[in-house]
Amino acid sequence: MQFWALIVDAFRESRDRKIFWVLVVMTFVIVACMLCIGFEQDRVTFLFGAWEVEGAYYSPLSAIGRSHIIGLAVYLLVPVFLGWIGVILMIVATANMFPNLMERGAVDVLLAKPLGRPRLFLYKYLAGMTFVLFQAALFVGSTFLVLGFRWRVWVPGYLLCIPLLVLLFSYLYCVSVLVAVRTRSAVAATLVTLFAWVLFAAPAIALDTYEQFPGMKQDNRMYRTLRTVARIMPKTRDIPYLAARWTNAGVSMDIFPRTVMEAGLDEEKRAQLERAREKEHDELAKNPAFSIGSSLLFEAAVVVCAMWMFNRRDF
Amino acid sequence: MVGLTEMTNWAVDLIEVRKTYGRRIQALRGVNIQVGRGEIFGLLGPNGAGKTTLVKIMTTVVRPTQAAGTILGRPIGHRGKLGRVGYLPENHRYPPYLTGVQLLDYYGALAKVPQGRRRENARRLLDRVSMTQWADTRIDKYSKGMMQRLGLAQALINDPELLVLDEPTDGLDPVGRRDVRELLVELKRAGTTIFLNSHLLSEVERVCDRVSILVEGLVARQGTLRELTERTVEYRITVSGGAEALRGKLAIAGATVEGSVVTLSTPDLGRVNEVVDLLRAAGVLIEAVEPRRFSLEDILVQAMGRPLGRAALGPAATPPRV
Ligand SMILES: Nc1ncnc2c1ncn2[C@@H]1O[C@H](COP(=O)(O)OP(=O)(O)O)[C@@H](O)[C@H]1O
Ligand SMILES: [Mg+2]
């Protein structure tokens, strides 16, 4: 009952934010745009036939064409609009949840309830994610329906993007909450969280660079340190790969980015990139549980730290 | 005091409560307070005395440096008993995006009040604090007085056994204050124990059974209103003139002269009559002799001048522990 009350409250709170509606509108605009595009066997139509491009590249009748269409959603729509813009907006929107909770005069009543501080903290933490859950479900759910009804590609695995997005957000949200509990400042929480996002990705990006120059990484202390750090930190960059993997299960992977991104690369560069990507996928393919598990462990450590501070604090 | 000493079960029993903020700010320096069940208890004191800190310790908002004792018969912070406490914090704020009804429902759920009771109580309480027509308006449209009324309804949503109010009449107009007073008396009649913090003396004077005066983190005075106001009495003797000449002699008798008024700070009637004899012997005509009870305000001002601590409390000030 108490948990449910906090969830409902968190939803009401987020609904009160402008950003909430900005995201909803964004979703509707994207869905509307998607509806204007139709994939036929031998052409792509825009605005219901007002403009057409011939070609079987996106034919929903062939396996390749289908994976192109899925790739469009998984590599473009979800990462850019939700994974990037969405997550940034959601970090901003949720940054003042804990500062609001801890405001003098507001927190008093809550702490006086028969709830216990650790539980209040945890419930509120989870409740803070309802915002993201709702937005992710709205976006992925509605684009899922467009994929199915309009583009005739039904991909149940695509719905896994919802929990994956919540997961990605939660890797960052814990930092936001920690800073908020410490400083009671939404601005500080936002800035530090965005910085942490970059920080989480940095070692992995650096490792990618090493992959391009295989000669450099033998017996390199820097390389080993980076690898260890990358193992401990939340793996925000794995999320899109997991999404692609689970969505395209059974269908050939990576066709979309390979064709688009590598069109201008020479043969050798392309092969290098290919190797790097395959390795990354292999590691993930072997163990997505490690990627998610270790990230959640990191998150749990941060949450426990924040909870401890919340618990000890006088209000 | 007989009724109280017979009670084996205080509603609030605080023993040696101390709170030091950070390293240096000693907000409470060993406070002992007992509140009987069904009483209206007033905690008085100037700003910064530590009243809010004490109440926050009772409601687990602040962690005490040291504290023993019980609330409703269980240790401070007992989860189940917190559900039986209603609390109106000082300067309370509520989520602006909720309406009055939603707020009561939300806090009711957090206090584990079943849904049916929550609904019923919300309707009844909003009506009781005259907020029914605002029930479905967002809180950010409320005035300060309306917030205070809603706050009271919020504190009562779980039908508390113990109601803790921190400056409940803050921000209310005189009519609102009277309403609050009436509500408190009504609740007392229904058996609720009320713990009230206030620096507005007139409010407390009218409804409290017992009060403690807190000064700089210590209880300076404690007792029933009657005890506190009876113990200290002064007499004013109004004369028709000529008392000024006797200033020296009157001073020896412990009286002061101010124009045509001779003031004697003693409850001892014999000494008053000695002064009257002295005045009469000098041929001064006496117009009136009036006993004057100290108001709570006088006592508070006096207490603030010299915080007394535990040792200085009169015998009647602390009810004996059982
Ligand atoms: N959170 C806090 N941190 C540090 N000092 C505090 C805090 N809350 C109160 N104080 C200090 O404790 C003393 C008592 O304050 P308070 O309990 O609010 O008194 P009252 O309610 O009687 O006005 C004051 O000196 C105040 O400055
Ligand atoms: Mg106060």
XYZ file of C-alpha atoms and ligand atoms in Angstrom:
665
model
C 0.000 0.000 0.000
C 2.770 2.437 0.931
C 4.821 1.473 -2.107
C 1.855 1.896 -4.395
C 1.086 5.297 -2.862
C 4.644 6.442 -3.554
C 4.485 5.136 -7.125
C 1.260 6.977 -7.799
C 2.721 10.102 -6.253
C 5.861 9.850 -8.364
C 3.758 9.518 -11.471
C 1.699 12.548 -10.515
C 4.870 14.458 -9.826
C 6.392 13.604 -13.188
C 3.136 14.361 -14.961
C 3.416 17.838 -13.505
C 6.692 18.399 -15.372
C 6.812 20.040 -18.780
C 9.470 17.594 -19.898
C 7.019 14.773 -19.420
C 4.773 16.289 -22.061
C 7.678 17.239 -24.298
C 8.588 13.561 -24.448
C 5.020 12.492 -25.061
C 4.715 14.976 -27.910
C 8.047 13.816 -29.314
C 6.788 10.261 -29.350
C 3.618 11.256 -31.161
C 5.522 13.253 -33.763
C 7.828 10.337 -34.436
C 4.948 7.898 -34.681
C 3.179 10.258 -37.064
C 6.288 10.514 -39.226
C 6.656 6.743 -39.223
C 3.074 6.339 -40.329
C 3.798 8.532 -43.325
C 6.424 6.096 -44.539
C 5.419 2.825 -46.123
C 7.653 -0.046 -47.138
C 6.476 -2.033 -50.136
C 8.002 -4.960 -51.898
C 9.769 -2.880 -54.503
C 9.656 0.685 -53.221
C 9.381 3.008 -50.262
C 6.479 5.436 -50.214
C 6.295 8.744 -48.362
C 3.133 10.574 -47.396
C 0.976 7.729 -48.614
C 2.247 7.690 -52.139
C 2.883 11.394 -52.656
C 6.496 10.529 -53.219
C 8.097 7.172 -53.945
C 11.555 5.693 -54.132
C 12.017 2.460 -56.053
C 14.118 -0.393 -54.655
C 13.754 -3.604 -52.701
C 16.181 -2.588 -49.962
C 13.427 -2.298 -47.356
C 11.122 -4.971 -48.652
C 9.164 -6.377 -45.738
C 8.807 -9.613 -47.631
C 12.472 -10.552 -47.543
C 14.480 -11.430 -44.444
C 17.129 -8.867 -45.343
C 14.566 -6.158 -45.910
C 12.918 -6.942 -42.603
C 16.182 -6.698 -40.740
C 16.760 -3.338 -42.426
C 13.449 -2.132 -41.112
C 14.127 -3.449 -37.619
C 17.568 -1.892 -37.781
C 15.954 1.437 -38.513
C 14.045 1.227 -35.247
C 16.744 -0.347 -33.126
C 19.750 1.593 -34.365
C 18.155 4.906 -35.131
C 14.832 5.597 -33.478
C 15.335 4.101 -30.035
C 18.967 5.083 -29.408
C 18.657 8.611 -30.712
C 15.253 9.640 -29.463
C 15.083 7.659 -26.255
C 18.622 6.551 -25.574
C 20.018 10.017 -26.099
C 17.568 12.873 -26.101
C 15.100 10.983 -23.962
C 17.560 9.945 -21.279
C 19.003 13.450 -21.027
C 15.545 14.942 -20.648
C 14.614 12.270 -18.135
C 17.730 12.930 -16.084
C 16.805 16.592 -15.970
C 13.195 15.804 -15.124
C 13.950 13.375 -12.329
C 16.847 15.313 -10.813
C 14.613 17.235 -8.440
C 12.653 14.259 -7.177
C 14.881 13.714 -4.169
C 15.545 17.398 -3.529
C 11.764 17.872 -3.487
C 11.324 14.905 -1.199
C 13.921 16.260 1.181
C 12.646 19.787 1.249
C 12.237 21.160 4.755
C 8.624 20.960 5.846
C 7.852 18.306 3.238
C 10.123 15.519 4.373
C 8.990 15.816 7.985
C 5.572 14.335 7.391
C 6.985 11.459 5.366
C 9.629 10.562 7.938
C 6.997 10.596 10.662
C 5.045 7.905 8.818
C 5.368 4.283 9.918
C 7.677 3.452 7.051
C 11.311 3.546 8.130
C 13.891 5.613 6.328
C 15.609 2.889 4.305
C 12.301 1.731 2.974
C 11.110 5.249 2.228
C 14.333 5.815 0.332
C 14.141 2.594 -1.656
C 10.481 2.967 -2.515
C 11.066 6.515 -3.636
C 14.080 5.426 -5.668
C 12.061 2.825 -7.505
C 9.129 5.188 -7.847
C 11.434 7.686 -9.541
C 11.789 5.256 -12.405
C 8.084 5.217 -13.194
C 8.685 8.321 -15.276
C 11.117 6.442 -17.471
C 9.103 3.270 -17.515
C 6.105 5.195 -18.743
C 8.008 7.074 -21.445
C 9.875 4.008 -22.624
C 6.696 1.951 -22.734
C 4.905 4.687 -24.646
C 7.665 5.119 -27.193
C 8.643 1.514 -27.709
C 5.046 0.320 -27.469
C 3.708 2.731 -30.057
C 6.604 2.267 -32.456
C 6.196 -1.483 -31.984
C 2.641 -1.170 -33.212
C 3.715 0.954 -36.166
C 6.360 -1.621 -37.044
C 3.733 -4.320 -36.980
C 0.676 -2.734 -38.483
C 2.172 -0.262 -40.913
C 5.457 -1.875 -41.842
C 4.316 -5.460 -41.377
C 7.300 -6.495 -39.286
C 6.304 -7.983 -35.947
C 9.241 -8.140 -33.562
C 8.239 -9.148 -30.025
C 11.893 -8.916 -29.000
C 11.723 -5.198 -29.729
C 9.632 -4.755 -26.602
C 12.718 -5.686 -24.575
C 13.903 -2.179 -25.356
C 11.565 -1.040 -22.567
C 13.360 -2.775 -19.693
C 16.698 -2.056 -21.340
C 15.984 1.654 -21.399
C 14.879 1.599 -17.789
C 18.098 -0.231 -17.028
C 20.203 2.324 -18.865
C 18.450 5.098 -17.034
C 18.876 3.414 -13.674
C 22.656 3.191 -14.167
C 22.619 6.994 -14.284
C 19.747 7.684 -11.918
C 21.651 6.246 -8.951
C 24.311 8.908 -9.416
C 21.677 11.598 -9.621
C 20.112 10.405 -6.371
C 23.441 10.180 -4.582
C 24.290 13.759 -5.484
C 20.774 14.924 -4.661
C 20.858 13.355 -1.206
C 24.234 14.924 -0.549
C 23.517 18.406 -1.877
C 19.716 18.676 -2.128
C 20.378 20.421 -5.430
C 18.725 19.355 -8.665
C 21.198 21.300 -10.762
C 24.173 19.593 -9.171
C 22.478 16.231 -9.591
C 21.870 16.849 -13.290
C 25.349 18.065 -14.073
C 27.168 15.368 -12.162
C 24.978 12.684 -13.725
C 25.643 13.857 -17.253
C 29.316 13.963 -16.426
C 29.113 10.448 -14.974
C 27.540 9.236 -18.208
C 30.576 10.408 -20.126
C 32.806 8.941 -17.458
C 31.131 5.532 -17.658
C 31.592 5.423 -21.403
C 35.138 6.774 -21.447
C 37.067 3.587 -20.598
C 35.084 1.562 -23.106
C 35.713 4.130 -25.808
C 39.398 4.174 -24.972
C 39.475 0.390 -25.184
C 37.882 0.575 -28.627
C 40.750 2.758 -29.708
C 43.176 0.127 -28.523
C 41.290 -2.478 -30.506
C 42.057 -0.553 -33.645
C 45.757 -0.811 -32.971
C 46.209 -4.374 -31.756
C 49.954 -3.951 -31.455
C 49.643 -1.399 -28.679
C 47.801 -3.396 -26.115
C 50.314 -6.140 -25.357
C 51.623 -5.787 -21.806
C 50.238 -2.331 -21.555
C 49.490 -1.272 -17.994
C 47.189 1.461 -19.171
C 45.217 -0.994 -21.226
C 44.810 -3.412 -18.340
C 43.751 -0.658 -15.957
C 41.216 0.614 -18.441
C 39.853 -2.861 -18.896
C 39.442 -3.341 -15.161
C 37.741 0.031 -14.753
C 35.461 -0.732 -17.683
C 34.492 -4.008 -16.059
C 33.512 -2.325 -12.806
C 31.657 0.679 -14.179
C 28.085 0.548 -15.438
C 28.075 -0.559 -19.035
C 25.829 2.052 -20.545
C 27.281 1.374 -23.974
C 26.272 -2.267 -23.894
C 22.602 -1.422 -23.806
C 22.210 -0.644 -27.532
C 24.106 -3.824 -28.384
C 21.870 -5.863 -26.139
C 18.850 -4.257 -27.737
C 20.133 -5.090 -31.203
C 21.010 -8.618 -30.213
C 17.703 -9.441 -28.640
C 15.666 -7.712 -31.257
C 17.366 -9.225 -34.234
C 17.655 -12.652 -32.721
C 17.738 -15.071 -35.620
C 18.064 -12.358 -38.236
C 21.382 -11.201 -39.590
C 22.780 -8.503 -37.399
C 24.331 -5.180 -38.087
C 23.289 -4.883 -41.675
C 21.967 -1.431 -41.279
C 24.979 0.240 -39.693
C 27.395 -1.701 -41.788
C 25.904 -0.556 -44.992
C 25.301 3.003 -43.974
C 28.285 3.822 -41.817
C 30.948 2.005 -43.693
C 30.058 2.958 -47.212
C 32.917 5.436 -47.354
C 35.584 3.363 -45.589
C 38.391 1.596 -47.367
C 38.742 -2.162 -47.270
C 41.293 -2.340 -44.461
C 39.481 0.065 -42.129
C 36.276 -1.786 -42.707
C 37.838 -5.108 -41.816
C 39.311 -3.612 -38.655
C 35.993 -2.221 -37.581
C 34.372 -5.491 -38.352
C 36.808 -7.344 -36.103
C 36.321 -4.894 -33.274
C 32.590 -5.140 -33.482
C 32.579 -8.863 -33.671
C 34.793 -9.086 -30.636
C 32.535 -6.810 -28.703
C 29.508 -8.774 -29.711
C 31.251 -11.986 -28.880
C 32.050 -10.815 -25.390
C 28.512 -9.711 -24.891
C 27.110 -12.756 -26.564
C 29.046 -14.889 -24.186
C 27.901 -12.980 -21.194
C 25.172 -10.361 -21.220
C 24.554 -11.422 -17.629
C 27.983 -10.088 -16.702
C 27.317 -6.789 -18.436
C 24.018 -6.266 -16.651
C 25.022 -7.930 -13.401
C 28.206 -5.953 -12.865
C 26.430 -2.721 -13.788
C 23.671 -3.447 -11.324
C 26.264 -4.208 -8.680
C 27.792 -0.798 -9.242
C 24.359 0.763 -9.089
C 23.563 -1.081 -5.868
C 26.770 0.192 -4.276
C 25.892 3.772 -5.162
C 22.329 3.330 -3.928
C 23.459 1.868 -0.615
C 25.808 4.798 -0.182
C 23.012 7.282 -0.880
C 20.660 5.395 1.405
C 23.188 5.472 4.199
C 23.510 9.236 3.847
C 19.749 9.646 3.742
C 19.419 7.491 6.817
C 21.884 9.431 8.915
C 20.757 12.857 7.983
C 18.837 15.309 10.198
C 16.046 17.179 8.528
C -1.600 15.850 40.237
C -3.174 12.780 41.716
C -4.737 11.767 38.457
C -1.407 11.915 36.720
C 0.659 10.080 39.283
C -1.794 7.246 39.185
C -1.196 6.775 35.506
C 1.257 4.050 34.785
C 1.266 4.806 31.145
C 2.255 8.203 29.795
C 1.374 9.128 26.255
C 4.758 10.803 26.001
C 7.585 10.103 28.397
C 10.871 11.706 27.401
C 13.917 11.200 29.563
C 17.124 13.192 29.269
C 16.736 14.041 25.614
C 19.795 15.717 24.179
C 20.555 16.949 20.712
C 23.708 18.570 19.482
C 23.684 19.646 15.854
C 27.094 19.269 14.318
C 29.709 19.719 17.015
C 28.543 22.782 18.797
C 24.888 23.723 18.529
C 23.320 22.302 21.677
C 19.654 22.479 20.789
C 18.501 20.255 23.672
C 20.480 19.770 26.845
C 18.682 17.065 28.757
C 14.941 17.506 28.494
C 12.481 15.530 30.610
C 8.850 15.777 29.688
C 5.866 13.640 30.582
C 2.474 13.972 29.003
C -0.507 12.087 30.361
C -2.950 10.327 28.084
C -5.798 12.546 26.982
C -4.026 15.744 27.972
C -3.402 18.833 25.927
C 0.206 19.635 26.607
C 1.846 22.886 25.607
C 5.543 23.289 24.961
C 6.348 26.960 25.164
C 9.459 28.910 24.583
C 11.068 31.603 22.511
C 12.318 30.968 18.989
C 15.398 28.798 18.970
C 14.602 27.206 22.324
C 14.582 23.733 20.783
C 10.828 23.058 20.647
C 10.857 21.962 17.031
C 13.926 19.829 17.599
C 12.178 17.990 20.418
C 9.113 17.331 18.333
C 11.251 16.157 15.428
C 12.992 13.701 17.707
C 9.611 12.362 18.799
C 8.650 11.854 15.156
C 12.052 10.473 14.047
C 12.742 13.380 11.714
C 15.849 14.242 13.698
C 18.117 11.682 15.300
C 18.726 12.446 18.966
C 22.221 12.599 20.394
C 20.791 10.920 23.442
C 17.251 9.946 24.276
C 15.342 7.488 26.363
C 11.692 7.101 27.066
C 8.546 6.115 25.293
C 5.854 7.417 22.988
C 2.481 5.715 23.468
C 4.212 3.103 25.597
C 6.808 2.091 23.010
C 10.361 3.315 22.403
C 10.708 6.471 20.332
C 10.563 5.608 16.640
C 8.549 2.404 17.043
C 7.073 1.758 13.623
C 3.622 0.619 14.697
C 3.168 3.471 17.118
C 4.248 6.054 14.538
C 1.142 4.974 12.682
C -0.878 6.149 15.684
C 0.730 9.586 15.722
C -0.465 12.569 13.739
C 2.055 15.289 12.993
C 1.771 18.814 11.729
C 5.293 20.104 11.110
C 6.338 23.703 11.342
C 6.334 25.512 7.969
C 5.004 22.415 6.271
C 4.935 22.142 2.522
C 3.006 19.728 0.438
C 3.446 18.550 -3.142
C 1.942 21.392 -5.198
C 0.643 19.044 -7.880
C -1.800 17.299 -5.553
C -5.300 18.391 -4.665
C -6.465 18.466 -1.073
C -8.216 15.134 -1.361
C -5.291 13.486 -3.145
C -2.929 14.692 -0.456
C -5.010 13.225 2.342
C -5.299 9.962 0.472
C -1.556 9.836 -0.163
C -0.558 10.505 3.428
C -3.288 8.219 4.676
C -1.903 5.379 2.605
C 1.596 6.053 3.921
C 0.166 5.810 7.434
C -1.365 2.472 6.453
C -4.959 3.595 6.795
C -7.181 1.240 4.785
C -8.639 2.778 1.655
C -12.253 2.902 2.772
C -11.414 4.618 6.042
C -9.074 6.974 4.201
C -11.827 8.165 1.891
C -14.303 8.570 4.696
C -11.833 10.383 6.949
C -10.700 12.657 4.139
C -14.238 13.790 3.473
C -15.059 14.215 7.145
C -11.836 16.082 7.966
C -11.983 18.430 5.010
C -15.456 19.286 6.134
C -14.277 19.733 9.722
C -11.624 22.270 8.707
C -14.049 23.993 6.305
C -12.113 23.047 3.187
C -14.715 20.996 1.387
C -15.128 23.399 -1.499
C -11.370 23.380 -2.077
C -11.024 19.617 -1.916
C -10.376 19.217 -5.633
C -8.236 22.303 -6.103
C -4.501 21.981 -6.536
C -2.565 22.817 -3.398
C -0.442 25.463 -5.122
C -3.584 27.583 -5.302
C -4.075 27.483 -1.527
C -3.429 30.415 0.786
C -1.297 30.075 3.888
C -4.332 29.696 6.105
C -5.808 27.027 3.851
C -2.515 25.161 3.931
C -2.628 25.199 7.694
C -6.162 23.833 7.710
C -5.217 21.123 5.266
C -2.175 20.385 7.412
C -4.422 19.794 10.391
C -6.644 17.484 8.370
C -3.522 15.660 7.197
C -2.352 15.186 10.777
C -5.692 13.628 11.663
C -6.111 11.314 8.684
C -5.061 8.250 10.684
C -7.293 8.989 13.718
C -4.172 9.462 15.852
C -3.911 8.674 19.547
C -1.241 11.319 19.838
C -1.400 14.518 17.855
C 1.806 16.519 17.592
C 1.384 20.075 16.383
C 4.264 22.445 15.738
C 3.007 26.030 15.710
C -0.479 25.039 14.555
C -1.869 28.553 14.508
C 0.995 29.986 12.504
C -0.388 31.942 9.583
C -3.987 31.744 10.703
C -6.263 34.717 11.175
C -8.097 35.128 14.496
C -11.098 33.168 13.263
C -8.855 30.350 12.108
C -7.161 30.326 15.492
C -10.419 30.046 17.293
C -11.390 27.168 14.983
C -8.167 25.366 15.800
C -8.736 25.849 19.502
C -12.203 24.430 19.220
C -10.942 21.497 17.212
C -8.320 20.726 19.844
C -10.862 20.784 22.645
C -13.114 18.533 20.601
C -10.302 16.057 19.989
C -9.371 16.066 23.645
C -12.940 15.201 24.486
C -12.663 12.246 22.121
C -9.595 11.071 24.033
C -6.746 12.261 21.806
C -3.545 13.333 23.483
C -2.260 16.582 22.046
C 1.309 17.833 22.148
C 1.450 21.401 21.039
C 4.399 23.672 20.319
C 3.796 27.350 20.326
C 5.390 30.667 20.897
C 1.982 32.348 20.738
C 1.020 32.340 24.377
C -2.604 33.290 24.203
C -3.390 30.192 22.178
C -1.790 27.845 24.610
C -3.119 29.544 27.664
C -6.631 28.795 26.631
C -6.457 25.105 25.808
C -3.523 23.467 27.559
C -3.874 21.347 30.661
C -0.181 21.482 31.345
C 2.769 23.338 29.918
C 6.516 23.205 29.894
C 8.586 26.245 29.209
C 11.671 25.454 27.225
C 14.532 27.914 27.241
C 17.842 27.287 25.522
C 17.335 23.561 25.415
C 16.259 23.109 29.023
C 12.887 22.903 30.701
C 12.736 26.053 32.768
C 9.240 25.553 34.192
C 6.764 22.742 34.055
C 3.359 22.278 35.551
C -0.337 22.848 35.179
C -1.383 26.313 34.187
C -2.860 26.735 37.640
C 0.349 25.793 39.394
C 2.430 28.074 37.263
C 0.176 31.051 37.571
C -0.632 30.587 41.245
C 2.869 30.195 42.465
C 3.918 33.652 41.587
C 1.703 36.465 42.656
C 2.197 40.132 43.204
C 0.012 42.694 44.921
C -0.654 46.203 43.757
C -1.705 48.749 46.284
C -3.190 51.891 44.790
C -2.958 54.948 47.027
C -4.212 58.482 46.752
C -0.735 59.987 47.001
C 2.135 60.550 49.399
C 3.707 57.139 48.997
C 6.763 58.540 47.253
C 8.011 59.984 50.524
C 8.083 56.510 52.055
C 10.182 55.003 49.261
C 13.069 54.112 51.566
C 10.940 52.376 54.194
C 8.892 50.580 51.528
C 12.023 49.290 49.873
C 13.059 47.685 53.146
C 9.663 45.951 53.232
C 10.245 44.710 49.671
C 7.852 47.039 47.865
C 8.428 49.418 44.995
C 6.662 52.666 44.339
C 5.669 54.005 40.995
C 3.487 57.110 41.135
C 0.418 56.144 43.099
C 0.985 52.400 42.807
C 2.917 50.365 45.344
C 3.886 46.941 44.055
C 4.843 44.036 46.244
C 6.132 40.812 44.640
C 5.060 38.209 47.149
C 2.245 35.753 47.593
C 2.445 36.337 51.366
C -0.648 38.183 52.537
C 0.914 38.984 55.930
C 3.643 41.026 54.301
C 1.105 42.861 52.211
C -0.692 43.877 55.359
C 2.557 45.046 56.934
C 3.036 47.381 54.005
C -0.541 48.576 54.322
C 0.092 49.278 58.042
C 3.199 51.183 57.120
C 1.317 53.285 54.612
C -1.587 53.879 56.979
C 0.758 54.876 59.803
C 2.132 57.592 57.544
C -1.382 58.743 56.821
C -1.510 57.547 53.225
C -5.034 56.824 51.973
C -5.505 53.458 50.341
C -7.783 53.182 47.355
C -7.392 49.501 46.409
C -5.418 46.376 47.113
C -5.369 43.953 44.153
C -3.717 40.596 43.902
C -2.279 40.043 40.461
C -1.735 36.548 39.047
C 1.159 36.228 36.740
C 0.118 35.557 33.209
C 1.881 32.854 31.292
C 3.630 35.588 29.414
C 5.116 37.009 32.609
C 6.355 33.572 33.530
C 7.834 33.008 30.138
C 9.640 36.318 30.200
C 10.875 35.574 33.688
C 12.018 32.091 32.651
C 13.865 33.455 29.667
C 15.779 35.776 31.929
C 17.236 32.870 33.832
C 16.961 29.358 32.500
C 16.714 27.231 35.592
C 17.492 23.690 34.624
C 16.397 20.640 36.483
C 17.600 21.428 39.961
C 15.719 24.687 40.154
C 12.317 23.232 39.374
C 9.815 23.561 42.131
C 8.497 20.429 43.816
C 5.236 20.598 41.923
C 6.845 21.182 38.586
C 7.741 17.649 37.620
C 5.139 15.022 38.272
C 6.719 12.121 40.122
C 7.739 9.242 37.908
C 6.004 5.978 38.492
N 19.096 21.087 11.118
C 19.729 21.904 11.979
N 21.064 22.047 11.907
C 21.719 22.842 12.768
N 21.128 23.548 13.734
C 19.812 23.461 13.880
C 19.036 22.637 13.009
N 17.734 22.739 13.367
C 17.703 23.582 14.421
N 18.945 24.025 14.730
C 19.282 24.930 15.838
O 18.796 24.380 17.043
C 18.256 25.383 17.887
C 16.817 25.049 18.228
O 16.017 25.200 17.083
P 14.493 24.804 17.035
O 14.351 23.441 17.570
O 13.990 25.053 15.661
O 13.835 25.845 18.051
P 12.335 26.366 18.149
O 11.443 25.450 17.429
O 12.073 26.400 19.622
O 12.317 27.740 17.574
C 18.414 26.678 17.135
O 19.571 27.312 17.638
C 18.610 26.280 15.710
O 19.436 27.188 15.045
Mg 10.039 25.879 16.046
